[in-house]
Amino acid sequence: MNVTRGFAGRPRVRNDGLPPGQYDAGDDWPVLSAEVTPELAPAEWTFTVDGLVAEPRTWTWDEAHALPPSAYEGDIHCVTSWSKFGVRFSGVSLDAFLGPVRPSAEATHAVAYSHTGYTTNLPLADLTGGRAWIVWEYGDEPLPAEHGGPARLLVPHLYFWKSAKWIAGIRLLDHDEPGFWEQNGYHHRGNPWEEQRYSGD
Amino acid sequence: MPGRIAVSTRAAATWQRATLTEIRRETPYAATFRFAVPDWAGHLPGQHLMLRLRAQDGYVAQRHYSIASPPDDSGHIELTLDHVDDGEVSGWFHTVAKPGDEVELRGPLSGFFAWPGDRPALLIGAGSGVVPLMSMVRHHRASGLTVPLRLLVSARGPEELIYASEYGPETTTVFTRTAPEGVAVGRVSAAHVAGLLADGPDGGWEAYVCGSNGFAEHASRLLVDAGQPVDRIRIERFG
């Protein structure tokens, strides 16, 4: 690619935490959802794991909060090219939900779906091993509704459209099934370090 | 909610060169940048693209922008950009760019917010949120479509209203800070939205909302409260 005449970019310090093509959003946390923000009270929120599992199960807000707490501290990356450093989310590791339902050996992928009908697909391996959470706090505050509160999925090692807001459940499958943005041309996996933004990347 | 069209994965994945051919000032804060893109695959109103600039040291900045021009613009596309304070990409466009400069872009991207012109559309935008909606209005006119289309556009004042000279009877303008003599100042209101819904076609509208997050929350809430089905509201927000 050619150099753009007269473009220097912002003054910058080298930041090894910034994936290619991303910029540091600083204190900003842009809201990027294509849907109307739902008015979903914690008492109405549930989280279900089903599909290729031995024992499908649904947790209520209180039941989910009774699981061992787990927090993520680190960075997040949006496909629209902003990254946000040093954020802290608190909730429960997804492993705590996947353990009791006993996923089948054939389960290779998952579709995460929200209370609004949004969907996104993920390889099951991206959701296990302490790499994914259901979170309900940002910093020390309840997660704001526009950012997915009362609870969202958090898969911080992938672009943030994978971290479904208003999470309602995860269905385990033996195949990959593109979700909302993936059907709209976005990459099936979305690894920021490999710049997997769009289908074909 | 499905997207409106299938997206070409090849077009979305391929960077191509675009040559700036014209700059038109829209307001003191916004200008339209016209590009020749010889290999443009075509787009639908409402789609966006990703644009990138590269510095001498290899640093790359890339941003998503909505497409302002209608389809069938013979190898050209237009973007209308606000001059964002400290914006490194919009700053380059507003202070450095001149016709003949080359940038790279990929797209069109995402069929979600696209409007093929097939269903009645109620468009609500604020500030530069009107950009993808204007692509729809222009398409409606250029193609002589008869499907109902209405635009509710909000700006801080008349001098900040993008595309001011292009609006016709399909458009209602709302000014939030300053307005011409005799015109009320205020936000997009429940009354505006109720009026447009009451005036809607049989089978109702597809609603398209574009603007800042605060505006998108406000407008989408008004639509829901007025009875517009949630799954027929599409939102494009910018931070």
Short mmCIF file of C-alpha atoms in Angstrom, two decimals:
data_model
loop_
_atom_site.label_atom_id
_atom_site.label_comp_id
_atom_site.label_asym_id
_atom_site.label_seq_id
_atom_site.Cartn_x
_atom_site.Cartn_y
_atom_site.Cartn_z
CA MET A 1 0.00 0.00 0.00
CA ASN A 2 1.20 3.48 -0.83
CA VAL A 3 1.90 6.16 1.73
CA THR A 4 -0.92 8.69 1.97
CA ARG A 5 0.39 12.11 1.04
CA GLY A 6 0.67 14.37 4.07
CA PHE A 7 -0.66 11.84 6.56
CA ALA A 8 1.40 11.43 9.71
CA GLY A 9 -1.22 10.09 12.09
CA ARG A 10 -1.47 11.06 15.70
CA PRO A 11 1.70 11.28 17.76
CA ARG A 12 2.05 7.82 19.19
CA VAL A 13 4.10 5.69 21.44
CA ARG A 14 4.75 2.10 20.51
CA ASN A 15 2.12 -0.09 22.10
CA ASP A 16 2.58 -3.81 21.81
CA GLY A 17 -0.92 -4.36 23.14
CA LEU A 18 -2.50 -2.81 20.07
CA PRO A 19 -3.48 -5.32 17.36
CA PRO A 20 -2.85 -4.30 13.74
CA GLY A 21 -5.14 -1.60 12.40
CA GLN A 22 -6.46 -0.64 15.84
CA TYR A 23 -6.25 2.64 17.74
CA ASP A 24 -6.44 3.35 21.46
CA ALA A 25 -9.90 4.70 22.30
CA GLY A 26 -8.64 6.00 25.65
CA ASP A 27 -11.52 6.73 28.00
CA ASP A 28 -14.13 6.34 25.28
CA TRP A 29 -16.25 3.25 25.06
CA PRO A 30 -18.25 3.57 21.86
CA VAL A 31 -21.62 1.82 21.73
CA LEU A 32 -22.05 -0.23 18.59
CA SER A 33 -25.20 -2.26 18.43
CA ALA A 34 -27.66 -2.49 15.60
CA GLU A 35 -30.62 -3.08 17.87
CA VAL A 36 -32.82 -1.20 20.26
CA THR A 37 -31.35 -1.41 23.76
CA PRO A 38 -33.74 -3.71 25.68
CA GLU A 39 -35.15 -2.87 29.08
CA LEU A 40 -34.21 -6.14 30.72
CA ALA A 41 -34.36 -6.35 34.51
CA PRO A 42 -31.98 -8.72 36.33
CA ALA A 43 -35.01 -10.62 37.67
CA GLU A 44 -36.07 -11.35 34.08
CA TRP A 45 -32.61 -12.35 32.90
CA THR A 46 -31.81 -16.03 32.41
CA PHE A 47 -28.88 -17.86 30.87
CA THR A 48 -29.28 -21.24 29.19
CA VAL A 49 -26.74 -23.74 27.90
CA ASP A 50 -28.21 -26.40 25.60
CA GLY A 51 -27.68 -28.18 22.31
CA LEU A 52 -25.08 -30.98 22.36
CA VAL A 53 -24.92 -31.35 26.13
CA ALA A 54 -25.89 -34.13 28.50
CA GLU A 55 -27.96 -31.89 30.77
CA PRO A 56 -29.28 -28.62 29.35
CA ARG A 57 -29.70 -26.05 32.06
CA THR A 58 -30.99 -22.54 32.69
CA TRP A 59 -29.67 -20.26 35.41
CA THR A 60 -31.53 -17.33 36.90
CA TRP A 61 -29.76 -14.13 37.94
CA ASP A 62 -29.45 -15.34 41.54
CA GLU A 63 -28.32 -18.82 40.53
CA ALA A 64 -25.65 -17.41 38.23
CA HIS A 65 -24.45 -15.09 40.98
CA ALA A 66 -24.08 -18.06 43.33
CA LEU A 67 -21.34 -19.50 41.07
CA PRO A 68 -17.68 -18.74 41.90
CA PRO A 69 -16.88 -15.17 40.87
CA SER A 70 -14.30 -14.50 38.20
CA ALA A 71 -13.01 -11.25 36.73
CA TYR A 72 -11.26 -10.25 33.53
CA GLU A 73 -8.71 -7.49 33.56
CA GLY A 74 -7.18 -6.59 30.24
CA ASP A 75 -7.95 -5.17 26.84
CA ILE A 76 -10.86 -5.32 24.39
CA HIS A 77 -10.85 -4.77 20.63
CA CYS A 78 -13.70 -3.72 18.33
CA VAL A 79 -13.70 -4.53 14.62
CA THR A 80 -14.50 -0.87 13.88
CA SER A 81 -10.84 -0.34 14.91
CA TRP A 82 -10.92 0.98 18.46
CA SER A 83 -9.27 -0.87 21.32
CA LYS A 84 -9.70 -0.17 24.99
CA PHE A 85 -6.96 -0.95 27.47
CA GLY A 86 -7.04 -2.06 31.07
CA VAL A 87 -10.74 -2.67 31.49
CA ARG A 88 -12.16 -4.79 34.29
CA PHE A 89 -15.27 -6.92 34.00
CA SER A 90 -16.63 -9.13 36.77
CA GLY A 91 -18.96 -12.11 36.57
CA VAL A 92 -18.46 -15.84 36.22
CA SER A 93 -16.17 -17.88 34.00
CA LEU A 94 -18.09 -19.64 31.24
CA ASP A 95 -16.37 -22.84 32.38
CA ALA A 96 -18.57 -22.72 35.49
CA PHE A 97 -21.66 -22.99 33.27
CA LEU A 98 -20.24 -25.49 30.78
CA GLY A 99 -19.02 -27.95 33.43
CA PRO A 100 -22.40 -28.94 34.89
CA VAL A 101 -24.13 -29.41 31.49
CA ARG A 102 -21.43 -31.86 30.32
CA PRO A 103 -20.85 -31.00 26.64
CA SER A 104 -20.94 -33.93 24.23
CA ALA A 105 -17.71 -35.06 22.60
CA GLU A 106 -19.16 -34.05 19.20
CA ALA A 107 -19.66 -30.42 20.23
CA THR A 108 -17.18 -28.30 18.29
CA HIS A 109 -18.91 -24.92 17.94
CA ALA A 110 -21.40 -22.73 19.71
CA VAL A 111 -23.95 -20.09 18.87
CA ALA A 112 -24.32 -17.41 21.51
CA TYR A 113 -27.72 -15.71 21.41
CA SER A 114 -29.12 -12.71 23.20
CA HIS A 115 -32.47 -11.78 24.71
CA THR A 116 -32.96 -9.54 21.67
CA GLY A 117 -32.40 -12.26 19.07
CA TYR A 118 -28.80 -11.34 18.20
CA THR A 119 -26.58 -14.31 17.45
CA THR A 120 -22.85 -14.91 17.00
CA ASN A 121 -20.92 -18.10 16.38
CA LEU A 122 -17.77 -19.27 18.11
CA PRO A 123 -15.54 -22.33 18.10
CA LEU A 124 -16.16 -24.07 21.43
CA ALA A 125 -12.42 -23.93 22.12
CA ASP A 126 -12.68 -20.11 22.28
CA LEU A 127 -15.22 -20.37 25.10
CA THR A 128 -13.40 -22.78 27.41
CA GLY A 129 -10.22 -22.80 29.45
CA GLY A 130 -10.79 -19.51 31.24
CA ARG A 131 -11.05 -17.42 28.08
CA ALA A 132 -14.73 -16.46 28.23
CA TRP A 133 -17.04 -15.05 30.88
CA ILE A 134 -20.60 -14.04 31.59
CA VAL A 135 -20.14 -10.57 33.11
CA TRP A 136 -22.47 -8.17 34.92
CA GLU A 137 -20.09 -5.56 36.27
CA TYR A 138 -17.83 -3.07 34.52
CA GLY A 139 -15.32 -1.58 36.90
CA ASP A 140 -17.25 -1.83 40.14
CA GLU A 141 -20.58 -0.81 38.67
CA PRO A 142 -23.43 -2.79 37.15
CA LEU A 143 -22.90 -3.20 33.41
CA PRO A 144 -24.88 -0.43 31.67
CA ALA A 145 -27.76 -1.59 29.48
CA GLU A 146 -26.27 -0.01 26.35
CA HIS A 147 -23.15 -2.10 26.90
CA GLY A 148 -25.14 -5.30 27.31
CA GLY A 149 -26.38 -5.12 30.89
CA PRO A 150 -27.66 -6.77 32.93
CA ALA A 151 -25.24 -9.41 31.58
CA ARG A 152 -23.19 -10.04 28.46
CA LEU A 153 -20.83 -12.62 27.11
CA LEU A 154 -17.17 -11.59 27.23
CA VAL A 155 -14.66 -13.21 24.88
CA PRO A 156 -11.90 -10.61 25.01
CA HIS A 157 -9.39 -12.39 22.78
CA LEU A 158 -11.77 -11.99 19.81
CA TYR A 159 -13.28 -8.85 18.23
CA PHE A 160 -16.00 -7.54 20.49
CA TRP A 161 -18.99 -8.37 18.28
CA LYS A 162 -18.43 -11.95 19.54
CA SER A 163 -19.10 -10.77 23.11
CA ALA A 164 -22.89 -10.86 22.71
CA LYS A 165 -24.75 -8.23 24.72
CA TRP A 166 -27.87 -9.17 26.74
CA ILE A 167 -26.71 -12.78 26.60
CA ALA A 168 -29.52 -15.33 26.87
CA GLY A 169 -27.75 -18.56 26.13
CA ILE A 170 -25.23 -20.68 24.32
CA ARG A 171 -26.16 -23.61 22.12
CA LEU A 172 -23.50 -26.22 21.42
CA LEU A 173 -23.33 -27.63 17.89
CA ASP A 174 -21.24 -30.08 15.88
CA HIS A 175 -20.81 -27.54 13.06
CA ASP A 176 -20.22 -23.83 12.53
CA GLU A 177 -23.37 -21.75 12.09
CA PRO A 178 -22.80 -18.08 11.16
CA GLY A 179 -24.53 -15.54 13.38
CA PHE A 180 -25.89 -12.05 12.76
CA TRP A 181 -22.77 -10.16 11.67
CA GLU A 182 -21.16 -13.24 10.19
CA GLN A 183 -24.13 -13.50 7.80
CA ASN A 184 -23.55 -9.82 7.06
CA GLY A 185 -20.04 -10.36 5.81
CA TYR A 186 -17.97 -10.45 8.97
CA HIS A 187 -15.32 -13.06 9.68
CA HIS A 188 -16.41 -16.33 11.31
CA ARG A 189 -13.77 -16.20 14.05
CA GLY A 190 -12.60 -12.60 14.44
CA ASN A 191 -9.10 -12.83 15.89
CA PRO A 192 -7.85 -9.22 16.23
CA TRP A 193 -4.19 -10.23 16.06
CA GLU A 194 -4.75 -11.78 12.66
CA GLU A 195 -7.07 -8.95 11.57
CA GLN A 196 -9.92 -11.35 10.84
CA ARG A 197 -12.44 -8.58 10.24
CA TYR A 198 -14.40 -9.66 7.19
CA SER A 199 -15.19 -12.93 5.52
CA GLY A 200 -12.22 -13.66 3.28
CA ASP A 201 -9.63 -12.04 5.57
CA MET B 1 -32.91 -9.97 12.39
CA PRO B 2 -31.60 -10.76 8.93
CA GLY B 3 -29.55 -8.44 6.79
CA ARG B 4 -31.29 -6.95 3.81
CA ILE B 5 -28.93 -8.32 1.18
CA ALA B 6 -26.19 -10.84 0.69
CA VAL B 7 -22.77 -9.26 0.98
CA SER B 8 -19.99 -9.88 -1.49
CA THR B 9 -17.24 -11.34 0.62
CA ARG B 10 -14.72 -10.65 -2.13
CA ALA B 11 -15.50 -6.93 -2.24
CA ALA B 12 -15.46 -6.76 1.55
CA ALA B 13 -12.04 -8.37 1.76
CA THR B 14 -10.23 -6.54 -1.02
CA TRP B 15 -8.51 -3.20 -0.54
CA GLN B 16 -8.73 -0.99 -3.57
CA ARG B 17 -7.37 2.37 -4.52
CA ALA B 18 -9.64 5.40 -4.57
CA THR B 19 -8.72 8.78 -6.02
CA LEU B 20 -10.17 11.92 -4.51
CA THR B 21 -11.79 13.92 -7.32
CA GLU B 22 -13.80 16.65 -5.58
CA ILE B 23 -14.37 18.25 -2.18
CA ARG B 24 -17.65 20.03 -1.48
CA ARG B 25 -18.24 21.95 1.71
CA GLU B 26 -21.58 21.10 3.31
CA THR B 27 -21.41 23.03 6.59
CA PRO B 28 -18.64 24.74 8.58
CA TYR B 29 -17.93 21.31 10.12
CA ALA B 30 -18.70 18.83 7.36
CA ALA B 31 -17.58 18.31 3.79
CA THR B 32 -18.28 15.75 1.10
CA PHE B 33 -15.36 13.90 -0.47
CA ARG B 34 -15.95 12.37 -3.88
CA PHE B 35 -13.77 9.49 -5.04
CA ALA B 36 -13.22 7.66 -8.29
CA VAL B 37 -13.15 3.95 -7.49
CA PRO B 38 -12.84 2.17 -10.84
CA ASP B 39 -13.38 -1.33 -9.48
CA TRP B 40 -16.24 -0.45 -7.12
CA ALA B 41 -18.56 -3.47 -6.96
CA GLY B 42 -21.60 -1.31 -6.29
CA HIS B 43 -23.50 -0.85 -3.06
CA LEU B 44 -26.95 -0.37 -1.65
CA PRO B 45 -27.98 2.80 0.19
CA GLY B 46 -27.12 2.47 3.88
CA GLN B 47 -23.96 0.42 3.48
CA HIS B 48 -20.59 1.54 4.76
CA LEU B 49 -16.97 0.98 3.87
CA MET B 50 -13.63 0.90 5.60
CA LEU B 51 -11.05 3.48 4.60
CA ARG B 52 -7.37 3.50 5.47
CA LEU B 53 -4.52 5.97 5.41
CA ARG B 54 -0.87 5.06 5.78
CA ALA B 55 1.89 7.24 7.23
CA GLN B 56 5.50 7.28 6.06
CA ASP B 57 6.58 5.08 8.97
CA GLY B 58 4.07 2.38 8.08
CA TYR B 59 1.46 3.41 10.64
CA VAL B 60 -2.04 2.69 9.37
CA ALA B 61 -5.28 4.34 10.46
CA GLN B 62 -8.59 2.88 9.36
CA ARG B 63 -12.16 3.95 9.93
CA HIS B 64 -15.66 2.92 8.97
CA TYR B 65 -17.68 5.51 7.05
CA SER B 66 -21.20 5.41 5.67
CA ILE B 67 -21.56 5.93 1.94
CA ALA B 68 -23.46 9.10 1.05
CA SER B 69 -23.90 8.61 -2.67
CA PRO B 70 -26.60 6.51 -4.27
CA PRO B 71 -25.77 3.38 -6.26
CA ASP B 72 -25.20 3.75 -10.01
CA ASP B 73 -22.79 6.64 -9.65
CA SER B 74 -20.57 5.29 -12.44
CA GLY B 75 -17.44 4.31 -10.59
CA HIS B 76 -17.66 7.03 -7.98
CA ILE B 77 -18.62 7.08 -4.33
CA GLU B 78 -19.02 9.97 -1.90
CA LEU B 79 -18.41 10.23 1.84
CA THR B 80 -19.47 13.14 4.02
CA LEU B 81 -17.19 13.57 7.01
CA ASP B 82 -17.44 15.73 10.09
CA HIS B 83 -14.25 17.42 11.16
CA VAL B 84 -13.80 15.67 14.49
CA ASP B 85 -11.69 17.46 17.12
CA ASP B 86 -8.25 15.80 17.06
CA GLY B 87 -9.58 13.28 14.53
CA GLU B 88 -6.54 11.87 12.83
CA VAL B 89 -8.38 10.64 9.74
CA SER B 90 -11.07 13.33 9.50
CA GLY B 91 -8.37 15.88 10.31
CA TRP B 92 -6.33 14.73 7.33
CA PHE B 93 -9.38 14.97 5.09
CA HIS B 94 -10.34 18.44 6.25
CA THR B 95 -6.89 20.05 6.35
CA VAL B 96 -4.60 18.16 3.96
CA ALA B 97 -6.58 16.26 1.32
CA LYS B 98 -6.95 17.66 -2.18
CA PRO B 99 -8.16 16.25 -5.49
CA GLY B 100 -5.69 13.75 -6.88
CA ASP B 101 -4.84 12.23 -3.50
CA GLU B 102 -5.19 8.50 -3.19
CA VAL B 103 -6.54 6.52 -0.27
CA GLU B 104 -7.46 2.86 0.06
CA LEU B 105 -10.83 1.42 0.89
CA ARG B 106 -12.68 -1.87 1.09
CA GLY B 107 -16.36 -2.53 0.83
CA PRO B 108 -19.22 -2.17 0.71
CA LEU B 109 -19.55 -3.81 4.11
CA SER B 110 -22.57 -5.23 5.91
CA GLY B 111 -26.03 -5.60 4.47
CA PHE B 112 -27.73 -4.93 7.77
CA PHE B 113 -28.50 -1.24 7.43
CA ALA B 114 -28.98 -1.43 3.66
CA TRP B 115 -32.21 -0.32 2.02
CA PRO B 116 -32.78 -1.75 -1.46
CA GLY B 117 -35.78 0.50 -2.02
CA ASP B 118 -38.28 -2.31 -1.71
CA ARG B 119 -40.17 -1.41 1.50
CA PRO B 120 -41.56 1.82 2.94
CA ALA B 121 -38.79 3.45 4.92
CA LEU B 122 -38.90 5.88 7.83
CA LEU B 123 -35.47 7.45 8.24
CA ILE B 124 -34.41 9.29 11.40
CA GLY B 125 -30.98 10.85 11.63
CA ALA B 126 -29.05 13.51 13.50
CA GLY B 127 -25.89 15.37 12.56
CA SER B 128 -23.75 13.31 10.22
CA GLY B 129 -26.11 10.41 10.96
CA VAL B 130 -28.05 11.67 7.98
CA VAL B 131 -25.30 10.48 5.60
CA PRO B 132 -26.43 6.88 4.95
CA LEU B 133 -30.06 8.07 5.00
CA MET B 134 -29.29 10.61 2.27
CA SER B 135 -27.98 7.78 0.12
CA MET B 136 -31.46 6.27 0.47
CA VAL B 137 -33.25 9.53 -0.36
CA ARG B 138 -31.03 10.07 -3.39
CA HIS B 139 -31.62 6.50 -4.55
CA HIS B 140 -35.37 6.97 -4.13
CA ARG B 141 -35.27 10.06 -6.35
CA ALA B 142 -32.75 8.90 -8.91
CA SER B 143 -34.63 5.65 -9.50
CA GLY B 144 -38.08 7.25 -9.43
CA LEU B 145 -39.25 4.90 -6.68
CA THR B 146 -42.83 5.24 -5.49
CA VAL B 147 -42.48 3.24 -2.27
CA PRO B 148 -43.13 5.65 0.64
CA LEU B 149 -40.08 7.30 2.18
CA ARG B 150 -39.93 9.86 4.97
CA LEU B 151 -36.91 11.52 6.58
CA LEU B 152 -36.76 13.15 9.99
CA VAL B 153 -33.44 14.94 10.36
CA SER B 154 -32.10 16.76 13.38
CA ALA B 155 -29.29 19.32 13.48
CA ARG B 156 -28.10 21.83 16.05
CA GLY B 157 -28.98 24.70 13.76
CA PRO B 158 -29.64 25.55 10.12
CA GLU B 159 -25.94 26.22 9.47
CA GLU B 160 -25.12 22.68 10.64
CA LEU B 161 -27.77 20.94 8.56
CA ILE B 162 -25.94 18.72 6.08
CA TYR B 163 -27.46 18.56 2.55
CA ALA B 164 -29.81 21.42 3.45
CA SER B 165 -30.55 22.33 -0.16
CA GLU B 166 -31.49 18.80 -1.14
CA TYR B 167 -34.42 18.10 1.14
CA GLY B 168 -37.90 17.93 -0.32
CA PRO B 169 -41.40 17.27 0.95
CA GLU B 170 -40.29 13.86 2.30
CA THR B 171 -38.22 15.61 4.96
CA THR B 172 -39.01 17.12 8.36
CA THR B 173 -36.17 19.11 9.91
CA VAL B 174 -35.71 19.59 13.64
CA PHE B 175 -33.30 22.13 15.14
CA THR B 176 -32.08 21.55 18.67
CA ARG B 177 -30.17 24.78 19.50
CA THR B 178 -30.93 27.53 17.02
CA ALA B 179 -33.61 27.81 14.39
CA PRO B 180 -34.75 30.35 11.81
CA GLU B 181 -37.23 33.00 12.90
CA GLY B 182 -40.58 31.44 13.69
CA VAL B 183 -39.30 27.86 13.81
CA ALA B 184 -39.37 26.04 17.13
CA VAL B 185 -36.19 24.79 18.80
CA GLY B 186 -36.28 21.33 20.37
CA ARG B 187 -35.40 17.67 20.10
CA VAL B 188 -36.97 15.00 17.97
CA SER B 189 -40.09 14.30 20.01
CA ALA B 190 -42.76 11.71 20.60
CA ALA B 191 -45.11 13.93 18.61
CA HIS B 192 -42.85 13.86 15.55
CA VAL B 193 -42.58 10.10 15.69
CA ALA B 194 -46.28 9.55 16.43
CA GLY B 195 -47.18 11.72 13.46
CA LEU B 196 -44.95 9.77 11.11
CA LEU B 197 -46.25 6.44 12.37
CA ALA B 198 -49.88 7.59 12.09
CA ASP B 199 -49.10 8.73 8.57
CA GLY B 200 -47.51 5.38 7.72
CA PRO B 201 -48.35 3.02 4.87
CA ASP B 202 -50.39 -0.15 5.24
CA GLY B 203 -48.09 -2.69 6.84
CA GLY B 204 -46.03 0.01 8.50
CA TRP B 205 -42.48 1.26 8.09
CA GLU B 206 -39.03 -0.16 8.18
CA ALA B 207 -37.29 2.32 10.48
CA TYR B 208 -33.64 3.30 10.02
CA VAL B 209 -32.02 5.33 12.80
CA CYS B 210 -28.54 6.80 12.52
CA GLY B 211 -26.65 9.17 14.78
CA SER B 212 -24.66 9.42 17.97
CA ASN B 213 -25.36 6.81 20.58
CA GLY B 214 -27.35 9.27 22.67
CA PHE B 215 -29.51 10.19 19.70
CA ALA B 216 -29.93 6.56 18.64
CA GLU B 217 -31.10 5.60 22.13
CA HIS B 218 -33.52 8.52 22.23
CA ALA B 219 -34.97 8.01 18.75
CA SER B 220 -35.25 4.23 19.01
CA ARG B 221 -36.99 4.55 22.37
CA LEU B 222 -39.49 7.00 20.87
CA LEU B 223 -40.17 4.57 18.04
CA VAL B 224 -40.75 1.65 20.40
CA ASP B 225 -42.98 3.74 22.63
CA ALA B 226 -45.01 4.78 19.59
CA GLY B 227 -45.59 1.17 18.63
CA GLN B 228 -42.94 0.52 15.99
CA PRO B 229 -41.96 -3.18 16.26
CA VAL B 230 -38.47 -3.60 17.72
CA ASP B 231 -37.46 -5.99 14.97
CA ARG B 232 -38.25 -3.37 12.34
CA ILE B 233 -35.85 -0.78 13.74
CA ARG B 234 -32.30 -0.79 12.39
CA ILE B 235 -29.73 1.32 14.16
CA GLU B 236 -26.35 2.61 13.09
CA ARG B 237 -24.56 4.42 15.92
CA PHE B 238 -21.32 6.25 16.12
CA GLY B 239 -19.42 6.95 19.30
#
